[in-house]
GROMACS .gro file of C-alpha atoms in nm:
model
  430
    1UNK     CA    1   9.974  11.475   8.147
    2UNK     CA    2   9.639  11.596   8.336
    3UNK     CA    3   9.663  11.705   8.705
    4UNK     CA    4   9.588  11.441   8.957
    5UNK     CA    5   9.366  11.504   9.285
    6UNK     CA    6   9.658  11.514   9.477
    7UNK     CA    7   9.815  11.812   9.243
    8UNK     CA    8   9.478  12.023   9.298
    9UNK     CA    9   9.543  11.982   9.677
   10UNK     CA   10   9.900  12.088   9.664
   11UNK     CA   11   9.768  12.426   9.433
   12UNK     CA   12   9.457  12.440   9.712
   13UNK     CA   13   9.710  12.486  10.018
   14UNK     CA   14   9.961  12.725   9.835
   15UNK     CA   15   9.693  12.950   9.741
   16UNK     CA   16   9.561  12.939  10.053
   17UNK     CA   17   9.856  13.031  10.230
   18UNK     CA   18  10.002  13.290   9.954
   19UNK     CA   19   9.696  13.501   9.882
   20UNK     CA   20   9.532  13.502  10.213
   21UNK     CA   21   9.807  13.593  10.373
   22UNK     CA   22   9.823  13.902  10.159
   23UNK     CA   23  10.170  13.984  10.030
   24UNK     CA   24  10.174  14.020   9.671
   25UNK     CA   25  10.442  13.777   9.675
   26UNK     CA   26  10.191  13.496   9.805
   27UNK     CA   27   9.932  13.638   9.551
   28UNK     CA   28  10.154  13.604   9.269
   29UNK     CA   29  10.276  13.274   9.372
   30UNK     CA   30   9.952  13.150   9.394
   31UNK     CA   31   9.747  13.281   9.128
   32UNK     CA   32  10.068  13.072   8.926
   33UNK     CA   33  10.044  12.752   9.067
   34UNK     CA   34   9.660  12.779   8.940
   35UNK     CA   35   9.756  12.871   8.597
   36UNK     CA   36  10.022  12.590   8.603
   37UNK     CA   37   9.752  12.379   8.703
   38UNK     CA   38   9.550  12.467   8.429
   39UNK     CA   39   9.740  12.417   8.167
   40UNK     CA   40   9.781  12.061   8.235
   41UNK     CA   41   9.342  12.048   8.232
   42UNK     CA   42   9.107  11.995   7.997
   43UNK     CA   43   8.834  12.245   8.131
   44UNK     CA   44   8.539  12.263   8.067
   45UNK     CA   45   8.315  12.448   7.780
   46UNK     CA   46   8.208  12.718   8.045
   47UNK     CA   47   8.531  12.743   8.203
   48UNK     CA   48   8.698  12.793   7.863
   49UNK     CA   49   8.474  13.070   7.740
   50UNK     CA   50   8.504  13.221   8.063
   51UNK     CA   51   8.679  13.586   8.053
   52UNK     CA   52   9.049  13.586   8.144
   53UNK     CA   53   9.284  13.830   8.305
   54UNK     CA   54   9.619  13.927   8.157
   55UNK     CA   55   9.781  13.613   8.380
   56UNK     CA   56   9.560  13.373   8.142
   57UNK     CA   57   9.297  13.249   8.463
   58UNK     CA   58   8.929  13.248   8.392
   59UNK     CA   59   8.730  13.468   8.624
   60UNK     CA   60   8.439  13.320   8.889
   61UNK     CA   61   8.119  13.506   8.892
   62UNK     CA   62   7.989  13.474   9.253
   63UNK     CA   63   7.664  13.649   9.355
   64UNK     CA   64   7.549  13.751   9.685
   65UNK     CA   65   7.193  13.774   9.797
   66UNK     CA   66   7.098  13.934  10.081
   67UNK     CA   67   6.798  13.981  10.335
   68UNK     CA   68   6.835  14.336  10.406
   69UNK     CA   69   6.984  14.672  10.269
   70UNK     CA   70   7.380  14.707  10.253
   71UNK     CA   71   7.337  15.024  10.503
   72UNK     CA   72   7.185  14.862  10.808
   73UNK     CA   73   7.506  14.851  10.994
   74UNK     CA   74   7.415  14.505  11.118
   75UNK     CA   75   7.376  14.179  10.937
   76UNK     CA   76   7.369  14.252  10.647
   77UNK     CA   77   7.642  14.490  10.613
   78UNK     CA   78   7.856  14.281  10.746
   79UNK     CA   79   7.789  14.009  10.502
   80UNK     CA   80   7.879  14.239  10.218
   81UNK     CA   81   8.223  14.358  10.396
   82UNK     CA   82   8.285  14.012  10.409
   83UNK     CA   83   8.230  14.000  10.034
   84UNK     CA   84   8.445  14.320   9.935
   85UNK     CA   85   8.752  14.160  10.116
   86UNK     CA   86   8.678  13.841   9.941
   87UNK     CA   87   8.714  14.059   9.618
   88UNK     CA   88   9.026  14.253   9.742
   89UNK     CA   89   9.185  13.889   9.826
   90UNK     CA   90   9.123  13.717   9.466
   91UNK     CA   91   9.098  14.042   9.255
   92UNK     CA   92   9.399  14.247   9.402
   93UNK     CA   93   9.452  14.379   9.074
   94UNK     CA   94   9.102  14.355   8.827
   95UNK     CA   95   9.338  14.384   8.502
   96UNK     CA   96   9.604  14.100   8.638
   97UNK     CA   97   9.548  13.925   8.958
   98UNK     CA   98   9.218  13.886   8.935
   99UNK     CA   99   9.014  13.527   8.941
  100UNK     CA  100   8.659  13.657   9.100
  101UNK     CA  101   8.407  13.926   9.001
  102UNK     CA  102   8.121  13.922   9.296
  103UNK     CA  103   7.769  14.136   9.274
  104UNK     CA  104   7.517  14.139   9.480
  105UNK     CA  105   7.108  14.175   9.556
  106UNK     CA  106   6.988  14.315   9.863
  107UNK     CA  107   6.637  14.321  10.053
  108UNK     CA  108   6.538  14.000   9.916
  109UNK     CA  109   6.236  13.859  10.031
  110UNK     CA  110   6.253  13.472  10.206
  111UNK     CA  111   6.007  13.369   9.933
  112UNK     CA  112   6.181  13.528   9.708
  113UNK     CA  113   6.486  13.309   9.744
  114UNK     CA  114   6.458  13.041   9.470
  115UNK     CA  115   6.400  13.272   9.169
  116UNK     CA  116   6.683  13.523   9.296
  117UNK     CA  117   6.923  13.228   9.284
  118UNK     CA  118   6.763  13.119   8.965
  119UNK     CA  119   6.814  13.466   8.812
  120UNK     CA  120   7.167  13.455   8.927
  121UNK     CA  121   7.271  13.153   8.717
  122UNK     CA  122   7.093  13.229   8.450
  123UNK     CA  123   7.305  13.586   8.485
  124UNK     CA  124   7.620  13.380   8.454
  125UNK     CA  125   7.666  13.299   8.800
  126UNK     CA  126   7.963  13.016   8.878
  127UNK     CA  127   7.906  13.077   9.285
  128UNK     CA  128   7.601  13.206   9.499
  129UNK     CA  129   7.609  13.241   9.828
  130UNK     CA  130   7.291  13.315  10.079
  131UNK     CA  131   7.319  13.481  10.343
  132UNK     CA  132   6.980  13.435  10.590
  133UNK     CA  133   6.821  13.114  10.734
  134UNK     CA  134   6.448  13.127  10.521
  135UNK     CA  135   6.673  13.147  10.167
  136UNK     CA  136   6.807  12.739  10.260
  137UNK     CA  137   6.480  12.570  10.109
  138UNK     CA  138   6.548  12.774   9.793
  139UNK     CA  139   6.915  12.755   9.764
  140UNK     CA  140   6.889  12.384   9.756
  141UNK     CA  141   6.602  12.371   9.529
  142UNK     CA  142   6.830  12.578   9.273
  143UNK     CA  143   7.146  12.347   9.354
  144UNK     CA  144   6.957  11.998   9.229
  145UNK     CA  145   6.862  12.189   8.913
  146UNK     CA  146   7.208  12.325   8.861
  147UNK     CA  147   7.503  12.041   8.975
  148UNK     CA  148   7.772  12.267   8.737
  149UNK     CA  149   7.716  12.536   8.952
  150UNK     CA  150   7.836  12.581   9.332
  151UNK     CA  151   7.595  12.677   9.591
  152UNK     CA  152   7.650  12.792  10.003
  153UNK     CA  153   7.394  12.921  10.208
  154UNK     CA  154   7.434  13.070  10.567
  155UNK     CA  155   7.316  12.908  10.904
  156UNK     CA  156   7.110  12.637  10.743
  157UNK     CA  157   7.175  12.286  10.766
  158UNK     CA  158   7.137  11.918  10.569
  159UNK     CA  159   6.811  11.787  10.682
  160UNK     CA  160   6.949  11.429  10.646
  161UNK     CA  161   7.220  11.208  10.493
  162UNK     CA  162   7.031  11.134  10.200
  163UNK     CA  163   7.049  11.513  10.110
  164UNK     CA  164   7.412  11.552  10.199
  165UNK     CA  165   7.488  11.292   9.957
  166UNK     CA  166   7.260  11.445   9.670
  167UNK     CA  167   7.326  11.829   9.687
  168UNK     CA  168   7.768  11.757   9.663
  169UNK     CA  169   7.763  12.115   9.509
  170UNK     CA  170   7.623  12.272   9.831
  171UNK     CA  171   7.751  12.434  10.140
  172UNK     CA  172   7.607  12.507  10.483
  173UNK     CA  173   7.858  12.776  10.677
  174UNK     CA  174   7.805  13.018  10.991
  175UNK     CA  175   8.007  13.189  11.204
  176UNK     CA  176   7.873  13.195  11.551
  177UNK     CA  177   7.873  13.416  11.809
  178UNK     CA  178   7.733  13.271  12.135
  179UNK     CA  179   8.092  13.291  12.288
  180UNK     CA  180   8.090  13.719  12.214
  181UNK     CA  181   7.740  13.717  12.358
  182UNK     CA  182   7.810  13.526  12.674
  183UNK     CA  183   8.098  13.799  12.715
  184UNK     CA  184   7.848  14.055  12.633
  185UNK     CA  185   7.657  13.920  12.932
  186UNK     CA  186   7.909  13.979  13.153
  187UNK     CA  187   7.923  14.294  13.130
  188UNK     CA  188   7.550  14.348  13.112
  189UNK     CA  189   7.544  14.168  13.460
  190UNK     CA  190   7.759  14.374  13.602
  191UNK     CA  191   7.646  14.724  13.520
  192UNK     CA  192   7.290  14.626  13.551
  193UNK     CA  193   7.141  14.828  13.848
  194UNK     CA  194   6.805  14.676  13.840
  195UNK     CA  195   6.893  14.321  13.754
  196UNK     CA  196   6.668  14.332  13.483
  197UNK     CA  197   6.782  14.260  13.133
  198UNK     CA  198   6.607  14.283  12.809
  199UNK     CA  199   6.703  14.109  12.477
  200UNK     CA  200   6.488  14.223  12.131
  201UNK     CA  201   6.491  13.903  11.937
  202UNK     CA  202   6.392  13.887  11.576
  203UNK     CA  203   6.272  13.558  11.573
  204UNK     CA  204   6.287  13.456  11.971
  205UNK     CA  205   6.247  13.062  11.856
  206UNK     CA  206   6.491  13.012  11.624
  207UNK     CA  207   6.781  12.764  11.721
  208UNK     CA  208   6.986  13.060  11.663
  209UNK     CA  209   6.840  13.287  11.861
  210UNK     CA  210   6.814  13.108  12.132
  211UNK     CA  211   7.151  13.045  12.106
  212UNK     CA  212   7.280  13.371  12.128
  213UNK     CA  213   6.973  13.486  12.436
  214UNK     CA  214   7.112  13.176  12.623
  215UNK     CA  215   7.474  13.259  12.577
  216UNK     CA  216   7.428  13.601  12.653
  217UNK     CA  217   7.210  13.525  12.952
  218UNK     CA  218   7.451  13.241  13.116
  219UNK     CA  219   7.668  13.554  13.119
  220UNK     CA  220   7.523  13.781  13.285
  221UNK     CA  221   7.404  13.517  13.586
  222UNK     CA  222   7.792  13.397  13.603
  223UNK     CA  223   7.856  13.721  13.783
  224UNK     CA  224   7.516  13.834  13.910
  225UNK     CA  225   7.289  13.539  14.023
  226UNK     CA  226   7.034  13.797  14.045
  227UNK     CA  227   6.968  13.899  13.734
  228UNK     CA  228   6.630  13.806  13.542
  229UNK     CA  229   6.581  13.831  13.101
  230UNK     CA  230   6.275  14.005  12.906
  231UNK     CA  231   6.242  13.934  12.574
  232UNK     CA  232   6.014  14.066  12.273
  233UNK     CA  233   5.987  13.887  11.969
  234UNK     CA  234   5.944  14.116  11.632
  235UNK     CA  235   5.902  13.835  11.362
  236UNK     CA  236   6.146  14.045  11.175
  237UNK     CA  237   6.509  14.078  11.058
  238UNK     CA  238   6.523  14.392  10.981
  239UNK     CA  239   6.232  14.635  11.194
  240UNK     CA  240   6.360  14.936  11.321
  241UNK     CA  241   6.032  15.106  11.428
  242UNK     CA  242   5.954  14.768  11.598
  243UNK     CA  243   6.271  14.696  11.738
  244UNK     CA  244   6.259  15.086  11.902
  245UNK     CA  245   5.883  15.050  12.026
  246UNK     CA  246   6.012  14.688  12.190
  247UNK     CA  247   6.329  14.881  12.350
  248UNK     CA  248   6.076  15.149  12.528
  249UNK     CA  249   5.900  14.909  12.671
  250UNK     CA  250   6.142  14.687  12.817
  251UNK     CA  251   6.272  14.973  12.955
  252UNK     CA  252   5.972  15.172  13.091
  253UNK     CA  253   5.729  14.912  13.177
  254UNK     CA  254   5.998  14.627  13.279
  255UNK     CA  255   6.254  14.830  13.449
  256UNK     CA  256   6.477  14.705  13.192
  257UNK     CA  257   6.829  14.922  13.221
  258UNK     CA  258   7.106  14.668  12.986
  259UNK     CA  259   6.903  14.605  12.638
  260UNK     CA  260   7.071  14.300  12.364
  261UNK     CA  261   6.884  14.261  12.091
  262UNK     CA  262   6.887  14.030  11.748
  263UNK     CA  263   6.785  14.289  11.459
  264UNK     CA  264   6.981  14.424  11.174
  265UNK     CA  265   6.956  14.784  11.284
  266UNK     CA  266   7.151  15.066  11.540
  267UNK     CA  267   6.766  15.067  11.646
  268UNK     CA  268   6.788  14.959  12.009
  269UNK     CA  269   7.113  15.100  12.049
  270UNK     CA  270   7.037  15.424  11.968
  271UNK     CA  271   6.677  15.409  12.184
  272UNK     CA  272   6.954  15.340  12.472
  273UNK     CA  273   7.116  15.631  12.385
  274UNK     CA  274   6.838  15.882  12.413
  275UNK     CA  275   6.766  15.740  12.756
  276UNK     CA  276   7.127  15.802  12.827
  277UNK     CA  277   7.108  16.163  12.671
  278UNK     CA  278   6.772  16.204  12.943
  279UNK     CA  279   7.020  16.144  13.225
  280UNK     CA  280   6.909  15.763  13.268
  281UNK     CA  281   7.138  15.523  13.272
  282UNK     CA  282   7.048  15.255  13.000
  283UNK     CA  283   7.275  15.047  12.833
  284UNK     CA  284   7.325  14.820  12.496
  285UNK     CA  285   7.540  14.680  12.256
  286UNK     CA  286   7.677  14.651  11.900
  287UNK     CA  287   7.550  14.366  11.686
  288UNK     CA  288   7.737  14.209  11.386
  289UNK     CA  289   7.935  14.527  11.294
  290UNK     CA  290   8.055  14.846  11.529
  291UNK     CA  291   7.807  15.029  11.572
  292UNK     CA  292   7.903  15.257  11.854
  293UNK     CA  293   7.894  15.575  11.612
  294UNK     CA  294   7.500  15.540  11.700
  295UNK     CA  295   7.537  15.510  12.045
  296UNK     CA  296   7.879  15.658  12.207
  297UNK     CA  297   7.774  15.698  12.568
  298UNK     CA  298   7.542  15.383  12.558
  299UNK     CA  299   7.720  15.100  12.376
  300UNK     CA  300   7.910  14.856  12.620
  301UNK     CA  301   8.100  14.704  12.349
  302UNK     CA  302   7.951  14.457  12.114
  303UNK     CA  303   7.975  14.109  11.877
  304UNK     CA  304   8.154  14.170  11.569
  305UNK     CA  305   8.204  13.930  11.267
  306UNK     CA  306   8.452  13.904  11.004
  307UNK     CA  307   8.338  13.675  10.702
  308UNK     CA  308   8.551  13.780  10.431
  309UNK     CA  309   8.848  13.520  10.561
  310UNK     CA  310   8.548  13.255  10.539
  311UNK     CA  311   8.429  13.364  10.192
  312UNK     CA  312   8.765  13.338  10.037
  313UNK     CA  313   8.835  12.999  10.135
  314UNK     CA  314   8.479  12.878  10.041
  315UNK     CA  315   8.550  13.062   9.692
  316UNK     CA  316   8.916  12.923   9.658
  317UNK     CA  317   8.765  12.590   9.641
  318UNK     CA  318   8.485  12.654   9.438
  319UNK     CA  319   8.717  12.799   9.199
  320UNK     CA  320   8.954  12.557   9.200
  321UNK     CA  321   8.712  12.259   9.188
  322UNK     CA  322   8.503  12.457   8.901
  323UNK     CA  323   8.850  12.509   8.646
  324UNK     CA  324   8.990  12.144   8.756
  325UNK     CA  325   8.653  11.927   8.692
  326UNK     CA  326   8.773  11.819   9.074
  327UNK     CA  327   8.464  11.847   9.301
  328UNK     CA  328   8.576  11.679   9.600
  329UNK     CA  329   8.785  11.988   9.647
  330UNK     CA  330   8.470  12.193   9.735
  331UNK     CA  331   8.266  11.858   9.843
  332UNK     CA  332   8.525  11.712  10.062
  333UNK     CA  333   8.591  11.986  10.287
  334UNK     CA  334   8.669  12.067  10.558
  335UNK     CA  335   8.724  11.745  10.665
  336UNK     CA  336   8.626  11.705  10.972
  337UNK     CA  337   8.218  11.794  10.874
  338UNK     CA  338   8.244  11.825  10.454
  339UNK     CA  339   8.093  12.091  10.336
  340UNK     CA  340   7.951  12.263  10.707
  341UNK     CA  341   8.169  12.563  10.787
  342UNK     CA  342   8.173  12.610  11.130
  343UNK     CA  343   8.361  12.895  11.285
  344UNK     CA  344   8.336  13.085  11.632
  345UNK     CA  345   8.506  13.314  11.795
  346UNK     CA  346   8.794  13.079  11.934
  347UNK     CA  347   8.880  12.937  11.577
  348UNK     CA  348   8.903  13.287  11.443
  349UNK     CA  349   9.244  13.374  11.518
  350UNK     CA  350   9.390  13.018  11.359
  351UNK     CA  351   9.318  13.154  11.004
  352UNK     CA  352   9.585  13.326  10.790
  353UNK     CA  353   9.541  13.735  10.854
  354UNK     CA  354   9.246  13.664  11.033
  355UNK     CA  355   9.379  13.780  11.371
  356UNK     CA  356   9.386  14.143  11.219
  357UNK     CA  357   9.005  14.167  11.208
  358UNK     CA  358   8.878  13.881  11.405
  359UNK     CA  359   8.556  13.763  11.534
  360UNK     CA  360   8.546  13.974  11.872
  361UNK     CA  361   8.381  14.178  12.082
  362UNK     CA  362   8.479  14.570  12.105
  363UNK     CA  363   8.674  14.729  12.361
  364UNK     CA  364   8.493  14.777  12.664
  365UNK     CA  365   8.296  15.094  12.740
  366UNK     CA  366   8.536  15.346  12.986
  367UNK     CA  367   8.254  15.314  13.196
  368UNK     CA  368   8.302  14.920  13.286
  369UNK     CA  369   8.487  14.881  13.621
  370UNK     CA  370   8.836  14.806  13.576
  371UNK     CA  371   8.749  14.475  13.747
  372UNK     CA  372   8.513  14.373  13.465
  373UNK     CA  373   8.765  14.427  13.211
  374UNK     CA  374   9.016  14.196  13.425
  375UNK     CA  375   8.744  13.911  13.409
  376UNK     CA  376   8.617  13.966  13.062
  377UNK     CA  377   8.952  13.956  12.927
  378UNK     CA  378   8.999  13.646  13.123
  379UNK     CA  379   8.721  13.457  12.995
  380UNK     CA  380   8.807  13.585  12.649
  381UNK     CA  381   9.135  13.438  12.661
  382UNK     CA  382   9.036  13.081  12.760
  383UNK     CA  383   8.795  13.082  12.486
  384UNK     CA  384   9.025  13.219  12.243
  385UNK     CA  385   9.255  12.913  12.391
  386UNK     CA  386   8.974  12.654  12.409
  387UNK     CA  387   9.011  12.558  12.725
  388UNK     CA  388   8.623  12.735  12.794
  389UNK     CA  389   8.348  12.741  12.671
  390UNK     CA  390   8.011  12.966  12.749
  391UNK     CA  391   7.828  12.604  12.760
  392UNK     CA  392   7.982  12.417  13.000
  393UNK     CA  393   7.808  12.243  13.286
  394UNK     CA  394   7.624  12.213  13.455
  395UNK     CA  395   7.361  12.416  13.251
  396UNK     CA  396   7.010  12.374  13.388
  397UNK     CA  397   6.691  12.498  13.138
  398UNK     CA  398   6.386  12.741  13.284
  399UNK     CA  399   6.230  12.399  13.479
  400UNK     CA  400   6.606  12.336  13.658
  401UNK     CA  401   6.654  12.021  13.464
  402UNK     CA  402   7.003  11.995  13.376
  403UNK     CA  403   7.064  12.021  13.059
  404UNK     CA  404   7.443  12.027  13.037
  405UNK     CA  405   7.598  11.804  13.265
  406UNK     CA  406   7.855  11.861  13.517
  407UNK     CA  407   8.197  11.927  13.329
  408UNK     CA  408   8.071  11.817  12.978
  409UNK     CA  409   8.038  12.055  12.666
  410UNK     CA  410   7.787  12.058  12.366
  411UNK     CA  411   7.846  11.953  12.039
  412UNK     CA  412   7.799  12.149  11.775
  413UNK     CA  413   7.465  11.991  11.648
  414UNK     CA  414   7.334  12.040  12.009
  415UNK     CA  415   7.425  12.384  11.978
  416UNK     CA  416   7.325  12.452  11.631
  417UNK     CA  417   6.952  12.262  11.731
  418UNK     CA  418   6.903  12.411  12.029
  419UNK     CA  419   6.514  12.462  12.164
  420UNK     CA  420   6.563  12.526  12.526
  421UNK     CA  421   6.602  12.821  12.733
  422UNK     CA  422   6.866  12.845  13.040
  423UNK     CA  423   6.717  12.931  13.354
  424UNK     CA  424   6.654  13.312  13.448
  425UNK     CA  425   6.420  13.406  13.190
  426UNK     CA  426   6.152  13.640  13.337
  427UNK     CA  427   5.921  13.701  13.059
  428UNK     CA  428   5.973  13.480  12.694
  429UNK     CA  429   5.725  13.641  12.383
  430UNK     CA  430   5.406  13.382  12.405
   0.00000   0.00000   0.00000
């Protein structure tokens, strides 16, 4: 008797639960139901010579590549954190529990993209997952030529229907941050004395970017109409000479004194801390990961990102789907937009253990006014609750046309396309 669709779901939510949740109870439990599940499959040739652990499972080989190095406490490291507690979850134990082996490559080129995947599947790669916006063109290239083979790439997106339909082995997925860098704003608004912000943007025109500027910006004019945004593009990820050169001069030519920035470094952060160390009082954040080791006195508090929780479910599926022969498991999910993770901040603390190591901000600076803290915690609550959300209306663009209306929200594809700036820019990169 062969497993029906309906069986693989059952096995899908059991695992879910059991091994995410972490008790080696739930592992056990689940890694069970899989095997149980197995035995009633005819797999397939490269499932069956796959190696197995002592519990009889075939083990996934998913790849990681990756646009800068491991150490730049940013991006990228947080990316591969995300893939160590994916390998924690689904290889507790590497001679038992154990149904994933991950690797990685790091400072990989955007042009470099298609022949890394490439390389990766011709390694023995089941799973490869992308993790910067230039690698989508290349991703998908290597998913037609490969439709045995599961593909996700990070904060790209299905140019149309037609392609959604032909790449059913691919995956789009981000977890956003706008609603940590609207907080972030708040508290740049506040403790700005000169009511002049600066932001060091990687690529300032990216729907992204913009994104996370406009978030961050709405914040800081929500409590201090007054304040006015600099920002200097790098055309870089990963720049730190750059991104330090841009931080000087927002702050000694602009009268910049609260810096954000969008590159993979402690760069601008720790620039903020020698001005600090000077006796000037000059501020930033962390970005992706904590970062405050690089500036104590300086950092605020910061956007931090937890992708491992994401990662295992994308794998669980992938796995699941690859040993069953099943692909709407991976293709048909998650339901509401099949196979385009979107997570934020608010949605964070609904998955399984996530709530230990969310998507957040860090504790506030001692230096933030205790009644900063009151409203920041308040505004993090009702977006934690839903009941907020940084882009609610009325939102008006740099020309004052309104752009959100009046108690509406966007959508996610208005947020994930967005190519307009919210007033109270002062200076935008030509």
């Amino acid at each position: 008797m062969s497993t029906t669709r309906r069986d693989w779901l059952k096995v899908v939510a059991s695992f879910a639960t059991g091994a995410v949740l972490g008790a080696a109870g739930g592992y056990y439990a689940g890694l069970q139901s899989i095997k149980k599940a197995v035995e009633k499959t005819t797999t397939s040739p490269t499932v069956a010579e796959a190696p197995k652990t002592q519990i009889g499972l075939p083990k996934m080989k998913i790849h990681f590549i990756y646009v800068g190095p491991v150490g730049d406490y940013g991006w990228t490291y947080a990316h591969d954190q995300g893939r160590k507690f994916l390998e924690k979850t689904l290889c507790p134990d590497p001679d038992k529990w154990c149904i994933v082996e991950t690797s990685k490559a790091e400072e990989v080129k955007e042009e470099q993209a298609y022949s890394y995947v490439k390389n990766a599947v011709s390694g023995g790669a089941h799973m490869v997952i992308t993790t910067s916006y230039g690698f989508m063109d290349g991703t998908k290239k290597a998913a037609a030529e490969h439709p045995d083979r599961f593909f996700a790439h990070c904060s790209g997106y299905f140019k149309d229907q037609q392609e959604w339909s032909r790449l059913q082995n691919f995956a789009e997925y981000f977890i956003d941050l706008y609603e940590a860098y609207y907080l972030n704003g708040i508290v740049a608004g506040k403790m700005t004395k000169t009511n002049r912000l600066g932001y060091v943007a990687a690529f300032p025109k990216l729907p992204e970017i913009i994104r996370h500027m406009n978030a961050f910006l709405i914040g800081a004019r929500e409590v201090n109409p007054n304040v006015q945004m600099d920002v200097v593009g790098l055309g870089a990820w990963y720049a730190p000479e750059n991104a330090t050169r841009a931080a000087q001069a927002l702050v000694d030519t602009n009268g910049v004194d609260v810096l954000a920035f969008t590159e993979d470094s402690p760069a601008v952060l720790q620039a903020a801390e020698n001005y600090q160390k000077q006796g000037k009082k000059v501020w930033s954040f962390s970005h992706y990961s904590d970062m405050s080791q690089y500036g104590p006195n300086a950092n605020l508090t910061g956007q931090i990102v937890n992708w491992g929780p994401l990662y295992v479910e994308m794998a669980i599926r992938a796995y699941l789907a690859w040993i069953s022969g099943e692909l709407s498991i991976w293709s048909e999910w998650p339901p509401e937009r099949p196979r385009d993770y979107w997570w934020s901040m608010k949605n964070s603390y609904a998955y399984y253990d996530y709530k230990k190591n969310p998507t957040d901000i860090l504790p506030l600076n001692p230096a933030v006014p205790d009644e900063v803290r009151k409203y920041v915690e308040e505004r993090r609550r009702q977006i934690i609750e839903g009941v907020w959300d940084p882009f609610t209306g009325p939102v008006r663009d740099m020309q004052g046309k309104v752009r959100v209306p009046d108690r509406t929200r966007l959508s996610k594809d208005e947020l994930y396309n967005m190519d307009w700036y919210v007033e109270g820019y002062r200076q935008l990169p030509p």
